[in-house]
Amino acid sequence: DTEVTQTPKHLVMGMTNKKSLKCEQHMGHRAMYWYKQKAKKPPELMFVYSYEKLSINESVPSRFSPECPNSSLLNLHLHALQPEDSALYLCASSHPGLAGSSYEQYFGPGTRLTVT
Amino acid sequence: GNSVTQMEGPVTLSEEAFLTINCTYTATGYPSLFWYVQYPGEGLQLLLKATKADDKGSNKGFEATYRKETTSFHLEKGSVQVSDSAVYFCALRNTGFQKLVFGTGTRLLVSP
């Protein structure tokens, strides 16, 4: 099973709302990722968690707040977003990536976020 | 630094035509190379991978060979189908790093 699930599939929120995106995997992966993808562009890395600890933050604005409650779950909390934050948000997971490994990332279907 | 360059799209083909999507990379060390496919309205799916020079990745009729001498990882398929219409991303991941470096993507349109 190489499935990563994400909820919700679609989300519309106002600029003053607080919402959360959820991601789950049961492949035993200990690295999980959040990406943002704008139309006709490749995914852009936002955050990486390794062994439930934040290991990479690609200078993401604080209105995006990630959380990794356990090894299977990853959340992205959203607050005071701007219309330009509208995008497809993708979650991915992999083995943590030791030196010499090629561990590929498996992606979820994404959450289509619209900020009004 | 690490980077991936893909051919500009869209690539427009008729069904059963031969497909090549070019991908070249720049990297220090010995990266692993990947092709991902994204169908409309969906996430990315891993299509194939190669981990060292001269490795050939293959899946669903698609193939790509890791060519270190030309720093390339071109995607090929002998006979495309309408259902192959999608965006294809070439990506690399360098040893010891978790970050995937993506190319800009190439849109493939296959007509009946």
mmCIF file of C-alpha atoms in Angstrom:
data_model
loop_
_atom_site.group_PDB
_atom_site.id
_atom_site.type_symbol
_atom_site.label_atom_id
_atom_site.label_comp_id
_atom_site.label_asym_id
_atom_site.label_seq_id
_atom_site.Cartn_x
_atom_site.Cartn_y
_atom_site.Cartn_z
ATOM 1 C CA ASP A 1 0.000 0.000 0.000
ATOM 2 C CA THR A 2 1.546 3.287 -1.114
ATOM 3 C CA GLU A 3 -1.359 5.544 -0.242
ATOM 4 C CA VAL A 4 -1.211 8.976 1.301
ATOM 5 C CA THR A 5 -4.615 10.447 2.120
ATOM 6 C CA GLN A 6 -5.496 14.112 2.509
ATOM 7 C CA THR A 7 -8.579 15.875 3.789
ATOM 8 C CA PRO A 8 -10.442 17.887 2.818
ATOM 9 C CA LYS A 9 -10.251 17.623 -0.956
ATOM 10 C CA HIS A 10 -11.432 21.205 -1.400
ATOM 11 C CA LEU A 11 -11.460 24.126 1.048
ATOM 12 C CA VAL A 12 -12.737 27.660 0.695
ATOM 13 C CA MET A 13 -11.866 30.041 3.502
ATOM 14 C CA GLY A 14 -11.988 33.718 4.237
ATOM 15 C CA MET A 15 -8.940 35.724 5.231
ATOM 16 C CA THR A 16 -9.994 35.778 8.885
ATOM 17 C CA ASN A 17 -10.763 32.081 9.178
ATOM 18 C CA LYS A 18 -8.732 29.357 10.866
ATOM 19 C CA LYS A 19 -8.696 25.967 9.216
ATOM 20 C CA SER A 20 -6.537 22.844 9.121
ATOM 21 C CA LEU A 21 -5.418 20.443 6.434
ATOM 22 C CA LYS A 22 -4.825 16.828 7.358
ATOM 23 C CA CYS A 23 -2.584 14.140 5.921
ATOM 24 C CA GLU A 24 -2.222 10.470 6.854
ATOM 25 C CA GLN A 25 -0.018 7.576 5.759
ATOM 26 C CA HIS A 26 0.349 4.001 6.979
ATOM 27 C CA MET A 27 3.496 2.989 5.129
ATOM 28 C CA GLY A 28 5.734 3.290 8.188
ATOM 29 C CA HIS A 29 7.446 6.324 6.707
ATOM 30 C CA ARG A 30 9.175 8.590 9.213
ATOM 31 C CA ALA A 31 9.522 11.650 6.980
ATOM 32 C CA MET A 32 6.528 13.743 5.930
ATOM 33 C CA TYR A 33 6.361 16.822 3.755
ATOM 34 C CA TRP A 34 4.097 19.737 2.877
ATOM 35 C CA TYR A 35 4.271 21.240 -0.601
ATOM 36 C CA LYS A 36 2.445 24.143 -2.227
ATOM 37 C CA GLN A 37 1.680 23.956 -5.941
ATOM 38 C CA LYS A 38 0.432 26.866 -8.029
ATOM 39 C CA ALA A 39 -1.152 26.270 -11.410
ATOM 40 C CA LYS A 40 1.267 25.145 -14.133
ATOM 41 C CA LYS A 41 4.196 25.105 -11.702
ATOM 42 C CA PRO A 42 6.100 22.326 -9.941
ATOM 43 C CA PRO A 43 5.487 21.733 -6.236
ATOM 44 C CA GLU A 44 7.393 24.000 -3.837
ATOM 45 C CA LEU A 45 8.603 22.499 -0.585
ATOM 46 C CA MET A 46 7.243 24.154 2.558
ATOM 47 C CA PHE A 47 8.079 21.897 5.518
ATOM 48 C CA VAL A 48 9.732 18.565 6.288
ATOM 49 C CA TYR A 49 9.250 16.478 9.422
ATOM 50 C CA SER A 50 11.673 13.672 10.279
ATOM 51 C CA TYR A 51 10.809 11.385 13.168
ATOM 52 C CA GLU A 52 8.037 13.793 14.152
ATOM 53 C CA LYS A 53 10.429 16.734 14.445
ATOM 54 C CA LEU A 54 10.498 19.719 12.120
ATOM 55 C CA SER A 55 13.709 19.433 10.102
ATOM 56 C CA ILE A 56 13.140 21.887 7.256
ATOM 57 C CA ASN A 57 11.146 25.116 7.086
ATOM 58 C CA GLU A 58 11.586 26.789 3.724
ATOM 59 C CA SER A 59 11.041 30.286 5.140
ATOM 60 C CA VAL A 60 7.286 29.839 5.107
ATOM 61 C CA PRO A 61 5.169 32.696 6.561
ATOM 62 C CA SER A 62 3.932 32.106 10.097
ATOM 63 C CA ARG A 63 0.299 32.073 8.956
ATOM 64 C CA PHE A 64 1.098 28.456 7.996
ATOM 65 C CA SER A 65 1.763 26.295 11.055
ATOM 66 C CA PRO A 66 2.655 22.618 10.647
ATOM 67 C CA GLU A 67 2.144 19.921 13.236
ATOM 68 C CA CYS A 68 3.120 16.243 13.351
ATOM 69 C CA PRO A 69 1.151 14.613 16.189
ATOM 70 C CA ASN A 70 2.524 11.124 15.472
ATOM 71 C CA SER A 71 4.393 9.175 12.842
ATOM 72 C CA SER A 72 1.296 8.690 10.662
ATOM 73 C CA LEU A 73 -0.298 12.125 10.782
ATOM 74 C CA LEU A 74 0.639 15.563 9.527
ATOM 75 C CA ASN A 75 -1.423 18.708 9.874
ATOM 76 C CA LEU A 76 -1.137 22.173 8.398
ATOM 77 C CA HIS A 77 -2.910 24.880 10.381
ATOM 78 C CA LEU A 78 -3.963 27.933 8.430
ATOM 79 C CA HIS A 79 -4.733 31.385 9.840
ATOM 80 C CA ALA A 80 -5.132 34.832 8.313
ATOM 81 C CA LEU A 81 -4.296 33.667 4.813
ATOM 82 C CA GLN A 82 -4.090 35.895 1.780
ATOM 83 C CA PRO A 83 -5.729 35.342 -1.618
ATOM 84 C CA GLU A 84 -2.286 34.595 -3.093
ATOM 85 C CA ASP A 85 -2.106 31.556 -0.799
ATOM 86 C CA SER A 86 -4.757 29.888 -2.951
ATOM 87 C CA ALA A 87 -3.115 26.762 -4.371
ATOM 88 C CA LEU A 88 -3.026 22.965 -4.293
ATOM 89 C CA TYR A 89 -1.425 21.781 -1.040
ATOM 90 C CA LEU A 90 0.247 18.421 -1.325
ATOM 91 C CA CYS A 91 1.413 16.110 1.413
ATOM 92 C CA ALA A 92 4.093 13.484 0.817
ATOM 93 C CA SER A 93 5.897 10.842 2.837
ATOM 94 C CA SER A 94 9.066 8.797 2.542
ATOM 95 C CA HIS A 95 11.648 6.970 4.539
ATOM 96 C CA PRO A 96 13.776 9.613 6.247
ATOM 97 C CA GLY A 97 16.584 9.448 3.726
ATOM 98 C CA LEU A 98 19.815 8.199 5.169
ATOM 99 C CA ALA A 99 23.009 8.850 3.293
ATOM 100 C CA GLY A 100 23.177 6.662 0.222
ATOM 101 C CA SER A 101 19.474 5.940 0.080
ATOM 102 C CA SER A 102 17.187 6.821 -2.788
ATOM 103 C CA TYR A 103 13.965 6.872 -0.851
ATOM 104 C CA GLU A 104 11.240 8.189 -3.086
ATOM 105 C CA GLN A 105 8.423 10.397 -1.903
ATOM 106 C CA TYR A 106 4.805 9.333 -2.221
ATOM 107 C CA PHE A 107 2.271 12.094 -2.666
ATOM 108 C CA GLY A 108 -1.326 12.467 -1.618
ATOM 109 C CA PRO A 109 -4.066 13.795 -3.921
ATOM 110 C CA GLY A 110 -3.858 17.277 -2.439
ATOM 111 C CA THR A 111 -6.222 19.850 -0.970
ATOM 112 C CA ARG A 112 -7.391 22.574 -3.350
ATOM 113 C CA LEU A 113 -7.460 25.725 -1.210
ATOM 114 C CA THR A 114 -9.217 28.922 -2.211
ATOM 115 C CA VAL A 115 -8.821 32.017 -0.040
ATOM 116 C CA THR A 116 -11.513 34.655 -0.558
ATOM 117 C CA GLY B 1 23.731 23.755 -6.743
ATOM 118 C CA ASN B 2 21.206 21.171 -7.829
ATOM 119 C CA SER B 3 18.832 21.836 -10.700
ATOM 120 C CA VAL B 4 16.692 20.034 -13.278
ATOM 121 C CA THR B 5 15.906 21.274 -16.765
ATOM 122 C CA GLN B 6 13.005 19.868 -18.785
ATOM 123 C CA MET B 7 11.925 20.524 -22.324
ATOM 124 C CA GLU B 8 9.219 23.129 -22.785
ATOM 125 C CA GLY B 9 5.750 21.863 -23.496
ATOM 126 C CA PRO B 10 3.171 21.174 -24.439
ATOM 127 C CA VAL B 11 4.158 18.078 -26.327
ATOM 128 C CA THR B 12 1.321 17.146 -28.685
ATOM 129 C CA LEU B 13 1.196 13.640 -30.139
ATOM 130 C CA SER B 14 -1.224 11.327 -31.858
ATOM 131 C CA GLU B 15 -2.127 8.040 -30.236
ATOM 132 C CA GLU B 16 0.496 5.298 -30.776
ATOM 133 C CA ALA B 17 3.268 7.816 -31.472
ATOM 134 C CA PHE B 18 6.701 7.563 -29.847
ATOM 135 C CA LEU B 19 7.312 9.838 -26.877
ATOM 136 C CA THR B 20 10.501 11.452 -25.649
ATOM 137 C CA ILE B 21 10.568 14.086 -22.918
ATOM 138 C CA ASN B 22 14.049 15.435 -22.303
ATOM 139 C CA CYS B 23 15.449 15.984 -18.817
ATOM 140 C CA THR B 24 18.950 17.078 -17.850
ATOM 141 C CA TYR B 25 20.290 17.786 -14.419
ATOM 142 C CA THR B 26 23.048 19.521 -12.520
ATOM 143 C CA ALA B 27 24.065 18.079 -9.181
ATOM 144 C CA THR B 28 27.005 17.567 -6.909
ATOM 145 C CA GLY B 29 27.543 13.986 -5.877
ATOM 146 C CA TYR B 30 25.398 11.102 -7.047
ATOM 147 C CA PRO B 31 21.703 11.954 -7.037
ATOM 148 C CA SER B 32 18.755 9.650 -7.453
ATOM 149 C CA LEU B 33 16.490 10.575 -10.358
ATOM 150 C CA PHE B 34 12.718 10.332 -10.639
ATOM 151 C CA TRP B 35 9.852 10.880 -13.025
ATOM 152 C CA TYR B 36 6.511 11.852 -11.532
ATOM 153 C CA VAL B 37 3.216 12.181 -13.416
ATOM 154 C CA GLN B 38 0.320 14.455 -12.496
ATOM 155 C CA TYR B 39 -3.092 13.855 -14.074
ATOM 156 C CA PRO B 40 -5.559 16.756 -14.132
ATOM 157 C CA GLY B 41 -6.902 17.577 -10.684
ATOM 158 C CA GLU B 42 -4.717 15.020 -8.930
ATOM 159 C CA GLY B 43 -1.529 14.751 -6.894
ATOM 160 C CA LEU B 44 1.812 13.492 -8.154
ATOM 161 C CA GLN B 45 2.361 9.806 -8.807
ATOM 162 C CA LEU B 46 5.799 8.256 -8.896
ATOM 163 C CA LEU B 47 6.267 6.859 -12.390
ATOM 164 C CA LEU B 48 9.807 5.485 -12.222
ATOM 165 C CA LYS B 49 13.186 6.013 -10.623
ATOM 166 C CA ALA B 50 16.904 5.291 -11.048
ATOM 167 C CA THR B 51 19.500 5.415 -8.336
ATOM 168 C CA LYS B 52 22.856 5.144 -10.090
ATOM 169 C CA ALA B 53 24.538 5.582 -13.438
ATOM 170 C CA ASP B 54 23.255 3.298 -16.236
ATOM 171 C CA ASP B 55 20.227 2.227 -14.202
ATOM 172 C CA LYS B 56 17.045 1.989 -16.251
ATOM 173 C CA GLY B 57 13.760 2.740 -14.544
ATOM 174 C CA SER B 58 10.594 1.418 -16.144
ATOM 175 C CA ASN B 59 6.871 1.323 -15.434
ATOM 176 C CA LYS B 60 3.649 1.140 -17.473
ATOM 177 C CA GLY B 61 5.602 1.150 -20.752
ATOM 178 C CA PHE B 62 7.644 4.221 -19.802
ATOM 179 C CA GLU B 63 11.435 4.015 -19.533
ATOM 180 C CA ALA B 64 14.284 6.318 -18.559
ATOM 181 C CA THR B 65 18.018 5.618 -18.300
ATOM 182 C CA TYR B 66 20.341 7.434 -15.880
ATOM 183 C CA ARG B 67 23.145 8.787 -18.090
ATOM 184 C CA LYS B 68 25.892 10.281 -15.974
ATOM 185 C CA GLU B 69 28.103 11.185 -18.931
ATOM 186 C CA THR B 70 25.382 13.412 -20.393
ATOM 187 C CA THR B 71 23.679 14.215 -17.049
ATOM 188 C CA SER B 72 20.362 13.178 -18.551
ATOM 189 C CA PHE B 73 17.300 11.126 -17.667
ATOM 190 C CA HIS B 74 15.042 11.301 -20.710
ATOM 191 C CA LEU B 75 11.572 9.754 -20.495
ATOM 192 C CA GLU B 76 10.463 7.514 -23.386
ATOM 193 C CA LYS B 77 7.438 5.465 -24.349
ATOM 194 C CA GLY B 78 7.072 3.486 -27.510
ATOM 195 C CA SER B 79 3.347 4.016 -28.091
ATOM 196 C CA VAL B 80 1.395 6.654 -26.177
ATOM 197 C CA GLN B 81 -2.296 6.483 -25.365
ATOM 198 C CA VAL B 82 -4.857 9.231 -24.816
ATOM 199 C CA SER B 83 -4.833 8.263 -21.137
ATOM 200 C CA ASP B 84 -1.152 9.286 -20.912
ATOM 201 C CA SER B 85 -2.149 12.948 -21.254
ATOM 202 C CA ALA B 86 -0.789 14.576 -18.111
ATOM 203 C CA VAL B 87 2.046 16.732 -16.788
ATOM 204 C CA TYR B 88 5.358 14.945 -16.303
ATOM 205 C CA PHE B 89 7.937 16.164 -13.760
ATOM 206 C CA CYS B 90 11.575 15.133 -13.694
ATOM 207 C CA ALA B 91 13.156 15.387 -10.242
ATOM 208 C CA LEU B 92 16.364 14.634 -8.408
ATOM 209 C CA ARG B 93 17.220 13.932 -4.798
ATOM 210 C CA ASN B 94 20.816 14.191 -3.744
ATOM 211 C CA THR B 95 22.434 11.781 -1.325
ATOM 212 C CA GLY B 96 21.796 12.709 2.285
ATOM 213 C CA PHE B 97 19.259 15.385 1.411
ATOM 214 C CA GLN B 98 15.511 15.113 1.815
ATOM 215 C CA LYS B 99 14.600 17.805 -0.665
ATOM 216 C CA LEU B 100 13.308 16.891 -4.113
ATOM 217 C CA VAL B 101 14.405 19.287 -6.843
ATOM 218 C CA PHE B 102 11.799 19.422 -9.612
ATOM 219 C CA GLY B 103 11.961 20.467 -13.207
ATOM 220 C CA THR B 104 9.290 22.847 -14.483
ATOM 221 C CA GLY B 105 7.116 20.032 -15.828
ATOM 222 C CA THR B 106 6.152 19.072 -19.383
ATOM 223 C CA ARG B 107 2.539 18.818 -20.423
ATOM 224 C CA LEU B 108 1.746 15.926 -22.765
ATOM 225 C CA LEU B 109 -1.402 16.003 -24.890
ATOM 226 C CA VAL B 110 -2.306 12.846 -26.811
ATOM 227 C CA SER B 111 -5.099 12.983 -29.370
ATOM 228 C CA PRO B 112 -7.017 9.975 -30.758
#
